[in-house]
CSV table of C-alpha atoms in Angstrom, one decimal:
chain,number,residue,atom,x,y,z
A,1,MET,CA,169.4,118.1,42.4
A,2,THR,CA,167.6,120.9,40.4
A,3,SER,CA,164.1,122.2,40.0
A,4,GLU,CA,164.3,121.2,36.3
A,5,GLY,CA,164.9,117.8,34.8
A,6,MET,CA,166.6,116.4,31.7
A,7,ALA,CA,164.8,113.6,29.9
A,8,ALA,CA,165.8,111.6,26.8
A,9,ARG,CA,162.6,109.6,26.1
A,10,ALA,CA,159.0,109.3,27.3
A,11,ALA,CA,157.1,106.4,25.7
A,12,LEU,CA,155.5,103.1,26.2
A,13,HIS,CA,158.1,100.5,27.2
A,14,PHE,CA,157.6,96.7,26.9
A,15,TRP,CA,160.7,95.2,28.4
A,16,GLU,CA,160.1,95.4,32.1
A,17,GLU,CA,158.9,92.6,34.4
A,18,PRO,CA,155.5,91.2,33.3
A,19,CYS,CA,153.7,92.8,36.2
A,20,ILE,CA,155.1,96.2,35.2
A,21,SER,CA,154.9,96.2,31.4
A,22,GLY,CA,151.9,93.9,30.9
A,23,THR,CA,150.7,93.9,27.3
A,24,GLU,CA,150.0,97.7,27.2
A,25,GLY,CA,153.4,98.8,28.2
A,26,SER,CA,154.9,100.9,31.0
A,27,GLY,CA,155.0,104.6,30.6
A,28,ALA,CA,158.8,105.0,30.9
A,29,VAL,CA,160.4,108.4,31.3
A,30,PHE,CA,164.2,108.0,30.9
A,31,PHE,CA,166.1,110.8,32.7
A,32,SER,CA,169.5,112.0,31.6
A,33,GLY,CA,172.5,111.5,33.9
A,34,CYS,CA,173.3,108.9,36.5
A,35,THR,CA,175.1,108.9,39.9
A,36,LEU,CA,177.0,105.8,38.8
A,37,ARG,CA,179.5,105.2,36.0
A,38,CYS,CA,179.1,101.4,35.4
A,39,VAL,CA,181.6,100.2,32.8
A,40,PHE,CA,178.9,97.9,31.3
A,41,CYS,CA,176.0,100.4,31.3
A,42,GLN,CA,173.3,99.7,28.7
A,43,ASN,CA,172.1,103.2,28.7
A,44,HIS,CA,175.6,104.9,28.5
A,45,GLU,CA,174.3,107.4,26.0
A,46,ILE,CA,172.0,109.1,28.6
A,47,ALA,CA,173.9,108.0,31.7
A,48,ALA,CA,176.7,110.5,30.9
A,49,GLY,CA,174.1,113.2,30.1
A,50,ALA,CA,175.1,113.4,26.4
A,51,VAL,CA,171.4,113.0,25.3
A,52,GLY,CA,168.5,114.8,26.8
A,53,LYS,CA,166.2,117.8,26.8
A,54,PRO,CA,165.4,120.2,29.7
A,55,VAL,CA,161.8,119.7,31.0
A,56,THR,CA,160.1,122.0,33.5
A,57,GLU,CA,158.0,120.6,36.3
A,58,GLU,CA,154.9,121.6,34.5
A,59,ARG,CA,155.9,119.9,31.3
A,60,LEU,CA,156.9,116.7,33.2
A,61,SER,CA,153.5,116.6,34.8
A,62,ARG,CA,152.0,116.8,31.4
A,63,ILE,CA,154.2,114.0,30.1
A,64,PHE,CA,152.9,111.8,32.9
A,65,LEU,CA,149.3,112.5,31.9
A,66,GLU,CA,150.1,111.9,28.2
A,67,LEU,CA,151.5,108.5,29.0
A,68,GLN,CA,148.4,107.7,31.0
A,69,GLU,CA,146.2,108.7,28.0
A,70,LYS,CA,148.2,106.4,25.8
A,71,GLY,CA,147.2,103.4,28.0
A,72,ALA,CA,150.3,103.0,30.1
A,73,ASN,CA,150.0,100.6,33.0
A,74,ASN,CA,152.1,102.9,35.1
A,75,ILE,CA,154.5,105.9,35.1
A,76,ASN,CA,158.0,104.5,35.1
A,77,LEU,CA,160.7,107.0,36.4
A,78,VAL,CA,164.0,105.7,35.1
A,79,THR,CA,167.1,107.0,36.9
A,80,ALA,CA,165.3,110.1,38.3
A,81,GLY,CA,167.0,110.4,41.7
A,82,HIS,CA,169.2,113.5,40.9
A,83,TYR,CA,166.0,115.3,40.0
A,84,ALA,CA,164.0,114.2,43.0
A,85,PRO,CA,162.5,117.6,44.1
A,86,ALA,CA,161.4,118.4,40.5
A,87,VAL,CA,160.0,114.9,40.0
A,88,ALA,CA,158.1,115.0,43.3
A,89,GLU,CA,156.5,118.3,42.5
A,90,SER,CA,155.6,117.1,39.0
A,91,LEU,CA,154.0,114.0,40.4
A,92,ARG,CA,151.9,116.2,42.8
A,93,ARG,CA,150.7,118.4,40.0
A,94,ALA,CA,149.9,115.4,37.8
A,95,LYS,CA,147.9,113.7,40.5
A,96,ASP,CA,146.0,116.9,41.1
A,97,MET,CA,145.2,116.9,37.4
A,98,GLY,CA,144.0,113.3,37.3
A,99,LEU,CA,147.0,111.0,37.3
A,100,GLN,CA,145.7,107.7,38.7
A,101,ILE,CA,148.0,104.9,37.5
A,102,PRO,CA,150.8,103.6,39.8
A,103,VAL,CA,154.2,105.3,39.8
A,104,VAL,CA,157.3,103.2,39.5
A,105,TYR,CA,160.7,104.4,40.7
A,106,ASN,CA,163.3,102.5,38.5
A,107,SER,CA,166.7,102.9,40.1
A,108,SER,CA,170.3,101.8,40.2
A,109,GLY,CA,169.9,101.4,44.0
A,110,TYR,CA,172.6,104.0,44.6
A,111,GLU,CA,170.3,106.4,46.4
A,112,LYS,CA,170.4,108.4,49.6
A,113,ALA,CA,167.6,107.3,51.9
A,114,GLU,CA,166.8,110.9,52.8
A,115,MET,CA,166.4,111.7,49.1
A,116,LEU,CA,163.9,108.9,48.8
A,117,ARG,CA,161.7,110.5,51.5
A,118,TYR,CA,160.9,113.3,48.9
A,119,LEU,CA,158.9,110.6,47.1
A,120,GLU,CA,157.1,109.1,50.0
A,121,GLY,CA,153.4,108.8,49.2
A,122,LEU,CA,154.1,109.6,45.6
A,123,VAL,CA,155.7,106.4,44.5
A,124,ASP,CA,153.8,103.1,44.6
A,125,ILE,CA,156.4,100.7,43.3
A,126,TYR,CA,160.1,100.7,43.8
A,127,LEU,CA,162.2,98.9,41.1
A,128,PRO,CA,165.9,99.1,42.3
A,129,ASP,CA,169.0,97.2,41.4
A,130,LEU,CA,171.1,95.5,44.0
A,131,LYS,CA,174.2,95.1,41.7
A,132,TYR,CA,176.7,93.9,44.2
A,133,LEU,CA,177.4,93.1,47.9
A,134,GLU,CA,181.1,93.0,47.4
A,135,ALA,CA,182.7,96.5,47.7
A,136,ASP,CA,185.6,95.6,45.4
A,137,LEU,CA,183.3,94.7,42.6
A,138,ALA,CA,181.3,97.9,43.1
A,139,GLY,CA,184.5,99.9,43.0
A,140,LYS,CA,185.9,98.2,39.9
A,141,TYR,CA,182.8,98.1,37.8
A,142,SER,CA,180.7,101.1,39.0
A,143,HIS,CA,183.3,103.4,40.5
A,144,ALA,CA,181.4,103.4,43.8
A,145,LYS,CA,183.0,101.2,46.4
A,146,ASP,CA,180.3,102.3,48.9
A,147,TYR,CA,177.6,101.0,46.6
A,148,PRO,CA,176.6,98.0,48.8
A,149,GLU,CA,176.1,100.0,52.0
A,150,VAL,CA,174.3,102.8,50.2
A,151,ALA,CA,172.0,100.5,48.3
A,152,MET,CA,171.1,98.4,51.3
A,153,LYS,CA,170.1,101.6,53.2
A,154,ALA,CA,168.1,102.8,50.2
A,155,LEU,CA,166.3,99.5,49.9
A,156,GLU,CA,165.4,99.5,53.6
A,157,GLU,CA,163.7,102.9,53.1
A,158,MET,CA,161.9,101.7,49.9
A,159,VAL,CA,160.4,98.7,51.7
A,160,ARG,CA,159.5,100.9,54.7
A,161,GLN,CA,157.5,103.2,52.4
A,162,VAL,CA,155.5,100.6,50.4
A,163,ARG,CA,155.5,97.6,52.8
A,164,THR,CA,153.8,94.5,51.2
A,165,PRO,CA,153.2,93.9,47.5
A,166,GLU,CA,149.7,94.4,46.0
A,167,PHE,CA,148.4,93.3,42.5
A,168,ASP,CA,145.2,94.1,40.6
A,169,GLU,CA,142.9,91.5,39.0
A,170,ARG,CA,145.1,91.4,35.9
A,171,GLY,CA,148.2,90.5,37.8
A,172,MET,CA,149.7,94.0,37.4
A,173,MET,CA,151.6,95.3,40.4
A,174,LYS,CA,149.9,98.2,42.2
A,175,LYS,CA,152.3,98.5,45.1
A,176,GLY,CA,155.5,96.9,46.2
A,177,VAL,CA,159.3,96.4,45.7
A,178,ILE,CA,161.0,94.4,43.0
A,179,VAL,CA,164.8,94.1,43.4
A,180,ARG,CA,166.8,93.4,40.3
A,181,HIS,CA,170.1,91.6,40.1
A,182,LEU,CA,171.9,91.3,36.8
A,183,LEU,CA,174.4,88.4,36.9
A,184,LEU,CA,177.7,89.5,35.5
A,185,PRO,CA,180.4,87.1,34.1
A,186,GLY,CA,182.5,85.6,36.9
A,187,CYS,CA,180.3,87.1,39.6
A,188,LEU,CA,178.2,84.1,40.6
A,189,ALA,CA,179.5,84.1,44.2
A,190,ASP,CA,178.5,87.6,44.8
A,191,GLY,CA,175.1,87.0,43.0
A,192,LYS,CA,174.4,84.3,45.6
A,193,ARG,CA,175.3,86.7,48.4
A,194,VAL,CA,172.8,89.2,47.0
A,195,VAL,CA,170.0,86.6,46.8
A,196,LYS,CA,170.7,85.3,50.3
A,197,TYR,CA,170.8,88.8,51.8
A,198,LEU,CA,167.5,89.8,50.1
A,199,HIS,CA,165.7,86.6,51.1
A,200,GLU,CA,167.0,86.6,54.7
A,201,THR,CA,166.3,90.3,55.2
A,202,TYR,CA,163.0,90.8,53.4
A,203,GLY,CA,161.4,87.4,52.6
A,204,ASN,CA,158.0,87.8,51.0
A,205,ARG,CA,157.9,91.6,51.5
A,206,ILE,CA,159.7,91.9,48.2
A,207,TYR,CA,160.1,90.3,44.8
A,208,MET,CA,163.4,89.5,43.2
A,209,SER,CA,164.2,89.7,39.5
A,210,LEU,CA,167.2,87.6,38.5
A,211,MET,CA,168.5,88.6,35.1
A,212,SER,CA,170.6,86.7,32.7
A,213,GLN,CA,170.6,89.3,29.8
A,214,TYR,CA,174.1,90.7,30.3
A,215,THR,CA,175.7,91.4,26.9
A,216,PRO,CA,179.0,93.2,26.4
A,217,LEU,CA,178.5,96.4,24.4
A,218,GLU,CA,180.8,98.3,22.1
A,219,SER,CA,181.2,100.9,24.8
A,220,LEU,CA,182.9,98.4,27.1
A,221,ASP,CA,186.7,98.8,27.4
A,222,ALA,CA,187.4,95.2,26.6
A,223,ALA,CA,191.2,95.6,27.1
A,224,LYS,CA,190.7,96.9,30.7
A,225,TYR,CA,187.8,94.5,31.5
A,226,PRO,CA,188.4,91.4,29.5
A,227,GLU,CA,186.5,89.3,32.0
A,228,LEU,CA,183.3,91.2,31.1
A,229,ASN,CA,183.8,90.8,27.4
A,230,ARG,CA,181.6,87.7,27.2
A,231,LYS,CA,178.1,86.7,28.0
A,232,VAL,CA,177.1,84.9,31.2
A,233,PRO,CA,177.2,81.1,30.7
A,234,GLU,CA,173.8,79.5,30.9
A,235,TYR,CA,175.0,77.1,33.6
A,236,ALA,CA,176.1,80.0,35.8
A,237,TYR,CA,172.6,81.6,35.7
A,238,GLU,CA,171.0,78.2,36.3
A,239,LYS,CA,173.2,77.8,39.4
A,240,LEU,CA,172.0,81.2,40.7
A,241,VAL,CA,168.3,80.3,40.1
A,242,ASP,CA,168.8,76.9,41.7
A,243,TYR,CA,170.4,78.5,44.7
A,244,ALA,CA,167.5,80.9,45.1
A,245,ILE,CA,165.1,77.9,45.0
A,246,SER,CA,167.2,76.0,47.6
A,247,LEU,CA,166.9,79.0,50.0
A,248,GLY,CA,163.1,78.9,49.6
A,249,VAL,CA,162.7,82.0,47.4
A,250,MET,CA,159.2,81.9,46.0
A,251,GLN,CA,158.6,85.4,44.8
A,252,ALA,CA,161.0,85.9,41.9
A,253,PHE,CA,161.1,86.6,38.2
A,254,ILE,CA,163.6,84.7,36.1
A,255,GLN,CA,164.5,84.9,32.5
A,256,GLU,CA,164.3,81.9,30.1
A,257,GLY,CA,165.9,81.3,26.8
A,258,ASP,CA,168.7,83.4,25.2
A,259,THR,CA,167.6,86.8,26.4
A,260,ALA,CA,171.1,88.1,25.9
A,261,LYS,CA,170.3,88.2,22.1
A,262,GLU,CA,167.3,90.5,22.7
A,263,SER,CA,167.6,94.3,22.7
A,264,PHE,CA,166.2,95.9,25.8
A,265,ILE,CA,167.7,99.3,24.9
A,266,PRO,CA,165.2,101.8,23.4
A,267,PRO,CA,166.3,104.6,21.0
A,268,PHE,CA,167.0,107.8,22.8
A,269,THR,CA,165.5,110.2,20.3
A,270,LEU,CA,163.8,112.6,22.7
A,271,GLU,CA,160.4,110.9,21.8
A,272,GLY,CA,157.6,112.2,23.9
A,273,VAL,CA,159.7,114.8,25.7
């Protein structure tokens, strides 16, 4: 963690959950680098730190205010954990200068709980992944066999900080936790374990976002991971959604239609940085 950040893009983003993006967009700041090395990463350009520009704490606070002026529904910090002290200080400065919209912490879930405490009182909405509960899958696809235990502890801290969800009159989230799970090919059993764990542990204190958009990218080593070199069958995703319903899950976002054909990856051209 450093006192300076590296960012690859700061702009309105329209491809988050409806209560995050709305029609005006989410003010997304994409940070360079990541603590994971997922073999299927959509943002692999910036995850490896290949694209990015140094930003001081002062400049970052200005970026937040610029996004608010553009009409963003919130400030969306994408993969910011390795810059937590700088981000926390930038948020304090921005709030002192008039930042009023909610702050979203958009994360892989692979976070230390003690690091998240830097952000207590500064973040309103946590938007983490829970990619796997099976350690072997986490080791194989994200090179982090301890991912499940680390992510579960991080999620516990996130829920402790923001407690129950709150929305404004437009249906935009003001406060809360949304946990994302991207269904991977051949991983339905683990997907069901994730859904069951979240429902039994947190119930209505969180929302789930069950995603079907997995698409193999050119960066995937198809020879090494042939099982990932295909889209998720529609029936597999339907089984996951049906399973969630059978458990009594009521607070969840699901994707309809062939979202795997859509591009959710913005261009990382240093816009807004």
